[in-house]
Coordinates of C-alpha atoms in Angstrom, one line a residue:
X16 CA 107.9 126.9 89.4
X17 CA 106.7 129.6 86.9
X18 CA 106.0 129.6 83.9
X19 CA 104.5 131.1 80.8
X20 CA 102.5 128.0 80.1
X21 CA 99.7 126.0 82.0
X22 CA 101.8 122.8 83.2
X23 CA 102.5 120.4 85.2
X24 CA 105.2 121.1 87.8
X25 CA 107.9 118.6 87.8
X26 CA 107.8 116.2 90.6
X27 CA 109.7 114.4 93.0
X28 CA 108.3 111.5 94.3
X29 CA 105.3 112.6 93.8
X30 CA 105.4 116.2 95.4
X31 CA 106.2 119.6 93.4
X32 CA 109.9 120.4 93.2
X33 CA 108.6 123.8 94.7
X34 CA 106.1 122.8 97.2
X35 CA 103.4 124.7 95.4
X36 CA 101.1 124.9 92.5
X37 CA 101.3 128.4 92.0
X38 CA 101.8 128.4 88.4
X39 CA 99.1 126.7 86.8
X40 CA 95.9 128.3 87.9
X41 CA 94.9 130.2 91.3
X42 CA 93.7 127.6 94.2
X43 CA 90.3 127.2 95.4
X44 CA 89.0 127.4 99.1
X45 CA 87.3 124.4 99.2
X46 CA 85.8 122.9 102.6
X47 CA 82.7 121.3 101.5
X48 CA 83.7 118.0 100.4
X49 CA 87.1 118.2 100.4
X50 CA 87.6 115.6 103.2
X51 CA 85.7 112.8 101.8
X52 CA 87.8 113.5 98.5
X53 CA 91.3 113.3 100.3
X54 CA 89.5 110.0 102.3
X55 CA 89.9 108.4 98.1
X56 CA 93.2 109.1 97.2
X57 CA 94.6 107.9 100.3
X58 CA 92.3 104.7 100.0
X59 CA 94.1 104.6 96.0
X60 CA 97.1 104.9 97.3
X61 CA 96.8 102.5 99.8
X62 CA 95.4 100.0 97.2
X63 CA 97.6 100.9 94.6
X64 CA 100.7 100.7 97.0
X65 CA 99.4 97.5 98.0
X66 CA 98.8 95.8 94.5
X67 CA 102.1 97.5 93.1
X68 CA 104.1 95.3 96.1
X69 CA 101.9 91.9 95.2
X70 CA 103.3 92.4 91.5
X71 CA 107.0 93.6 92.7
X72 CA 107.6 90.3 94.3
X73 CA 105.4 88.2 92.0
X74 CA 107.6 89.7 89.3
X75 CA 110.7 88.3 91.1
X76 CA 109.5 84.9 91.7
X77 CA 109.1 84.5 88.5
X78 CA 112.1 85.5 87.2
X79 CA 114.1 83.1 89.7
X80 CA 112.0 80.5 89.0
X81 CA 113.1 81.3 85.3
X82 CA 116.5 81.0 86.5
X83 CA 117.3 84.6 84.6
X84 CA 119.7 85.6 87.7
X85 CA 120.9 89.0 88.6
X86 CA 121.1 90.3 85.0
X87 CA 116.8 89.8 84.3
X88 CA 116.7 91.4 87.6
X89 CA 118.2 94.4 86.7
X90 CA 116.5 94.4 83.4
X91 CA 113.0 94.0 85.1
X92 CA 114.3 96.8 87.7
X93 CA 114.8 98.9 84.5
X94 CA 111.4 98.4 82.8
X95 CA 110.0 99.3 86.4
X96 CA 111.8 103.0 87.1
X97 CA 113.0 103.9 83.6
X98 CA 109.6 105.2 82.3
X99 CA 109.3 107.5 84.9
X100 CA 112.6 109.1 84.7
X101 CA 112.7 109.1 81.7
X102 CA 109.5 110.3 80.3
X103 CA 108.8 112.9 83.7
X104 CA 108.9 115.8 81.4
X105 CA 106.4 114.8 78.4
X106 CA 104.4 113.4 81.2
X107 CA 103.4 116.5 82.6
X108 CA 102.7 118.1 79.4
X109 CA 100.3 115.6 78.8
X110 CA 98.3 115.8 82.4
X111 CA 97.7 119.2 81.6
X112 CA 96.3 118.7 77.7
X113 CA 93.4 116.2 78.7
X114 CA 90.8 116.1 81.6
X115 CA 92.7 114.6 84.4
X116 CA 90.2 112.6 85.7
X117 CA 89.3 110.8 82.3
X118 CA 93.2 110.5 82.3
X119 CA 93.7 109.1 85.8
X120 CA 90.8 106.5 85.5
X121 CA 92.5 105.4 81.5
X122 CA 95.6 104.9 82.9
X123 CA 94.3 102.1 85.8
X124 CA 92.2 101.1 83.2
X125 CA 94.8 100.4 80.4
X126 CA 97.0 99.1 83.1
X127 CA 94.5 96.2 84.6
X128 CA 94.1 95.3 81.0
X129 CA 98.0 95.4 80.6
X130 CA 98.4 93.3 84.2
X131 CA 95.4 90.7 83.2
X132 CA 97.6 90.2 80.3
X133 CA 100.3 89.5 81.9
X134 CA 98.3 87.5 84.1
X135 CA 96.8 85.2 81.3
X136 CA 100.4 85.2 79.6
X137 CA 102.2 83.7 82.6
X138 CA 99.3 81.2 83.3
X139 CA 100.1 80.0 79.9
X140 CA 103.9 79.3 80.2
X141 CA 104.9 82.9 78.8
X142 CA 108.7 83.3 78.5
X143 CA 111.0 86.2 80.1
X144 CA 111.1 88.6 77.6
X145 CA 107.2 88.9 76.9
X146 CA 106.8 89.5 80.5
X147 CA 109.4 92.5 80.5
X148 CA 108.2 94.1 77.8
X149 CA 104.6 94.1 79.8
X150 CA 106.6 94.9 82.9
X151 CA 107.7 98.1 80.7
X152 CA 103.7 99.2 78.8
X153 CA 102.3 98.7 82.0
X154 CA 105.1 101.2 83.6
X155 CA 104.9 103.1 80.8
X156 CA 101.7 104.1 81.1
X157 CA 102.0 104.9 84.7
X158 CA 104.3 107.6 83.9
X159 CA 101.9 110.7 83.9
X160 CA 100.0 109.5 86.0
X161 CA 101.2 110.7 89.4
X162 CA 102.0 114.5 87.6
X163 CA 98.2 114.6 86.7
X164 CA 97.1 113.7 90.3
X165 CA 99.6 116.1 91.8
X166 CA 98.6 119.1 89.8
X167 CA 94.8 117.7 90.5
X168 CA 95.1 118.0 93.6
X169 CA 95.1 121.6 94.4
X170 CA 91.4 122.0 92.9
X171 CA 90.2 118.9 95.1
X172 CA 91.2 120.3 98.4
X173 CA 91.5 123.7 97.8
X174 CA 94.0 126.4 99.1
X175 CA 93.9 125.7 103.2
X176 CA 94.3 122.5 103.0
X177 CA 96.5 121.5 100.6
X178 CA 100.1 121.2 102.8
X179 CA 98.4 118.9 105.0
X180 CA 97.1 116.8 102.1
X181 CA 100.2 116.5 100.6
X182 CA 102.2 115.1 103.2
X183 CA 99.0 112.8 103.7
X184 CA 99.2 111.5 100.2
X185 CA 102.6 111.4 99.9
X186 CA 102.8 109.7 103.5
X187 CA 100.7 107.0 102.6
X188 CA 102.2 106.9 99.1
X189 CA 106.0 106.1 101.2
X190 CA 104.5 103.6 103.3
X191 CA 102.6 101.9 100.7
X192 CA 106.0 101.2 99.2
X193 CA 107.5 99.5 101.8
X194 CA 104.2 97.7 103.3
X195 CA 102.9 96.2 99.9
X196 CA 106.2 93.9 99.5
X197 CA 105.2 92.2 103.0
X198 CA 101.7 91.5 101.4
X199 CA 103.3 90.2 98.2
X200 CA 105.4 87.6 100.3
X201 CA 102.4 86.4 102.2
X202 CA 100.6 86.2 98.9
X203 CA 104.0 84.3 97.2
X204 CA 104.0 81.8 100.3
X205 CA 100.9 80.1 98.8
X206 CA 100.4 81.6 95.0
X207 CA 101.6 82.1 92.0
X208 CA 103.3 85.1 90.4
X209 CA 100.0 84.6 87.9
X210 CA 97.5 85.1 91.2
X211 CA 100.2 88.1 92.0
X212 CA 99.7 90.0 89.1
X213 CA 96.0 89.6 88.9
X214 CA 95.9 90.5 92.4
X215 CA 97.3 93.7 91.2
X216 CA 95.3 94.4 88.3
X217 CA 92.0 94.6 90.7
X218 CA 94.4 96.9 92.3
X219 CA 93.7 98.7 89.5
X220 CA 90.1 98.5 89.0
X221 CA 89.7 99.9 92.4
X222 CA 91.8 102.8 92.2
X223 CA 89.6 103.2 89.0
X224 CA 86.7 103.4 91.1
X225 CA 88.1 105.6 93.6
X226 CA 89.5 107.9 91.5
X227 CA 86.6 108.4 89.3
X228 CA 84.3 109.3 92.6
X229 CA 86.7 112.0 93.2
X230 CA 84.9 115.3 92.4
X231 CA 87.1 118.5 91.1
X232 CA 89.8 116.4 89.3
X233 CA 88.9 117.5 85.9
X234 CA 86.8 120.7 86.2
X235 CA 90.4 123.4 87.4
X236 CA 91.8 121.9 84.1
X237 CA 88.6 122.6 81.8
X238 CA 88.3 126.2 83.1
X239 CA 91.4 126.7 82.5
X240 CA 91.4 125.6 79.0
X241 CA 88.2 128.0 78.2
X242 CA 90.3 131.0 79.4
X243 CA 93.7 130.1 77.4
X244 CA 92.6 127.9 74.4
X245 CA 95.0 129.4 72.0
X246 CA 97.8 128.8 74.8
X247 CA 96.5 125.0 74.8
X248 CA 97.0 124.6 70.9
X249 CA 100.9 124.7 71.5
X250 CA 102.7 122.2 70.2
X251 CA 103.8 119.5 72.5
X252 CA 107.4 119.4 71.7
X253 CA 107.6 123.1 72.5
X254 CA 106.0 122.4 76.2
X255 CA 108.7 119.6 76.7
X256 CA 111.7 121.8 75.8
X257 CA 110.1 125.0 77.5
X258 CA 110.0 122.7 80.7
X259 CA 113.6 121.3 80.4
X260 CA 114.5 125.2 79.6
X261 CA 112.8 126.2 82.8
X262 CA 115.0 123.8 84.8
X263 CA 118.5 124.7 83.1
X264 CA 117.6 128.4 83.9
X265 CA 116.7 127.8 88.0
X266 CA 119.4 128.1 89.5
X267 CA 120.1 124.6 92.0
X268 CA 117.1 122.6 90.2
X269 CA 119.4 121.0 87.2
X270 CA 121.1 119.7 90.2
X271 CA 117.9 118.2 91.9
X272 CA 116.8 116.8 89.1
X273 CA 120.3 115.0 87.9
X274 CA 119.6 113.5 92.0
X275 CA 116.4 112.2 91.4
X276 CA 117.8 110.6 87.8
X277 CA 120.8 109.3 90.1
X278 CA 117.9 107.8 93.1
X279 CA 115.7 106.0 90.3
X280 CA 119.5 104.2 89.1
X281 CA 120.5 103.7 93.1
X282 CA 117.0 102.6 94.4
X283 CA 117.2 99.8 91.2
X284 CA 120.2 98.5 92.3
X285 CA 119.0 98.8 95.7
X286 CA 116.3 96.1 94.3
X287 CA 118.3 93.9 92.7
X288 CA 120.2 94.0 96.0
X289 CA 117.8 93.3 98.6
X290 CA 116.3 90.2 96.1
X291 CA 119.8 88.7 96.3
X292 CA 120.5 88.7 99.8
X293 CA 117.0 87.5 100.5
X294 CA 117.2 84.6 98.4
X295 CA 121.1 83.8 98.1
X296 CA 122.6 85.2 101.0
X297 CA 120.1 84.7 103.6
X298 CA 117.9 81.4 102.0
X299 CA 115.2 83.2 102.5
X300 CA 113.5 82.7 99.2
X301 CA 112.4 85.1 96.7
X302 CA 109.2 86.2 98.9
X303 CA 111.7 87.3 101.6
X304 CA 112.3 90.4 99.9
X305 CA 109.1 91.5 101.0
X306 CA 110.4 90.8 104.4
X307 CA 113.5 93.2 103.8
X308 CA 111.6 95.9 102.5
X309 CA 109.4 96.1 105.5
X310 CA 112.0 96.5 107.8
X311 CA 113.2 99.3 105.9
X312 CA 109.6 100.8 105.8
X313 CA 109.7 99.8 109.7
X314 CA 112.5 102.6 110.2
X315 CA 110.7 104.6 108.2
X316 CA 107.6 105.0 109.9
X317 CA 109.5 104.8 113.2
X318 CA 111.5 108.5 112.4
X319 CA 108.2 110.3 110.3
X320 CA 107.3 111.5 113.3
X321 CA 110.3 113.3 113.6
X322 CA 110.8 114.3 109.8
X323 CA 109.4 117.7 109.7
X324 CA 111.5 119.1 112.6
X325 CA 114.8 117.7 111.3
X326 CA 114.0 119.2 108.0
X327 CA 113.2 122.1 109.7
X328 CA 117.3 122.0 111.2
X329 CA 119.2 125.3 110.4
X330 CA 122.0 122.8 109.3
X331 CA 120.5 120.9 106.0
X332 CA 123.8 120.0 104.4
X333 CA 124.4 118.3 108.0
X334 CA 121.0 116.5 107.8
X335 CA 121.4 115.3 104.2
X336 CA 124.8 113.9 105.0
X337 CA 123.8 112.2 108.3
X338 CA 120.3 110.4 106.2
X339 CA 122.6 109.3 103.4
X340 CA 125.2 108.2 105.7
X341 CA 122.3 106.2 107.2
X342 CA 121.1 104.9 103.9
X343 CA 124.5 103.6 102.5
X344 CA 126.6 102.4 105.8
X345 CA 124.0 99.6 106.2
X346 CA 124.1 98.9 103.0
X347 CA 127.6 97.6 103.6
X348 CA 126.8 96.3 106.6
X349 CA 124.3 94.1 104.7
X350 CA 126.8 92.6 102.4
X351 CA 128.6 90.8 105.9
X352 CA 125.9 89.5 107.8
X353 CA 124.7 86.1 107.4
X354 CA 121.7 86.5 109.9
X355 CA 118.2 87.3 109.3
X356 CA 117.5 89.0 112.0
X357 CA 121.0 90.5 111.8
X358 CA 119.6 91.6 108.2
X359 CA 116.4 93.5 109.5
X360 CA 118.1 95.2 112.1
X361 CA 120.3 96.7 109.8
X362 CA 117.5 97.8 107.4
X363 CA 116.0 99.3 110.1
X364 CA 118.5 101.6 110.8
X365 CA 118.4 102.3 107.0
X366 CA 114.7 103.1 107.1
X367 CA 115.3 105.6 109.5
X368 CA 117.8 107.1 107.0
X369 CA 115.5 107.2 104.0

């Protein structure tokens, strides 16, 4: 998306809503060092992926330990996905007013001091709502944090390379999701949601680490800034609005936008599901939601292998119908079944979907 104004491209999931970072500044070649680079952020992701799973189901120990029931589930699920949607826009703004390296490595910084926190609170009989509200700074503050690495990204790789290292990223990034729940069960099988979360604040320190080896995150965003300083001095509401303006005027993209508000609200529920079934339907405990979830990554990684060419299909309204069809039918199916294995099959199938 262009635009008059160095900025971040909205995202979904992670990726540009136009596949392409066009707008903000021309891409480098890059070859030299480019590889070891892209070796980093998938290692952060990995970790990151890994230590944001640990928490997930730490998270929901705790609260049904705390006996808060379906409703402090949905209110965690909120403080976990509302920043995001909510703040997207003001987000990118800021990635591209600061160095995004010194931004990147802040972030995971403020947010293993947020986790440890949280960490020492719950160690110390914290109740409920002081663990939301740190639930909701720590998310907070993760909010422009995947808009700075996706517009980083560009300068890391450079031009040739950067199709491939997006699907990497955001590859890793997909699986991460679904594989860091199983890890937070095994951990929940013999911890506490107090070992969970510190578990995930070293997450952070190491994506910290990783991160701030990276070369080229900041130096795109400095150049740019010495060629348009006056553009820079802007005023920050007038980026926001310019940015919502853009997506009102392209045609189609209010649309994908108002879809990725409506996933954030479907894939909390989706949450709050999964926890529920686990633990009341199935008696699998609060740690078998990790279980769940890695059936549904199971599917996943079982049909990526055969994502590109269905995308590729000259029928997409066919294809969209068909993966949601796949997404929501099991769903159902879910709510009847009182077997476990029943249950993973079923998510499996699911997977496949998303």
């Amino acid at each position: 998306m262009r635009s008059r104004r160095a900025r971040s491209t909205p995202d979904v999931g992670g990726l540009p809503l136009d596949g392409s970072d066009s707008g903000r500044l021309a891409l480098p070649v890059r070859s030299h060092g480019a590889a070891p680079a892209l070796r980093r952020l998938v290692a952060m992701e990995f970790v990151s992926g890994l230590g944001d799973g640990i928490f997930w189901v730490g998270l929901v120990w705790f609260l049904i330990d705390r006996g808060t029931g379906s409703a402090g589930l949905a209110v965690a699920a909120a403080a976990r996905l509302g920043p995001r949607a909510l703040l997207g826009a003001s987000a990118g703004a800021l990635a591209d007013r600061v160095d995004r390296k010194r931004l990147l490595v802040g972030l995971d910084v403020a947010r293993m001091v947020t986790t440890l926190a949280l960490c020492v609170a719950i160690a110390n009989g914290a109740g409920v709502p002081v663990v939301i509200a740190g639930v909701f700074v720590t998310y907070t503050l993760a909010a422009p944090y995947r808009p700075a690495l996706t517009a980083a990204l560009p300068a890391v790789v450079g031009a040739g390379r950067l199709a491939s290292a997006n699907a990497i990223v955001a590859t890793t990034r997909q699986v991460m999701t679904f594989v860091g729940p199983i890890f937070g069960a095994a951990v929940m099988s013999s911890a506490s949601p107090a070992v969970a979360f510190g578990l995930n604040a070293a997450s952070f320190a190491a994506s910290a680490l990783l991160i701030g080896s990276v070369t080229g995150l900041g130096g795109a965003v400095r150049q740019l800034r010495r060629g348009a300083r006056r553009v820079q001095r802007s005023r920050w509401n007038t980026e926001v609005s310019e940015g919502w303006s853009e997506i009102t005027a392209t045609p189609g993209l209010s649309t994908v936008i108002t879809l990725v508000f409506v996933m954030y609200a479907v894939r909390g529920a989706e949450i709050i599901l999964l926890v529920l079934i686990a633990d009341d339907q199935l008696g699998l405990g609060s740690a078998g939601v990790g279980l769940l979830l890695g059936a549904v990554g199971l599917g996943a990684l079982a049909a990526l292998p055969f994502a590109n060419r269905i995308a590729d299909s000259k029928n997409p309204g066919l294809v969209m119908t068909a993966s949601v069809a796949m997404t929501g039918l099991p769903l159902i199916a879910l709510s009847l079944t009182r077997s476990s294995f029943a249950a993973l099959g079923v998510l499996i199938v699911l997977g496949v979907g998303v």
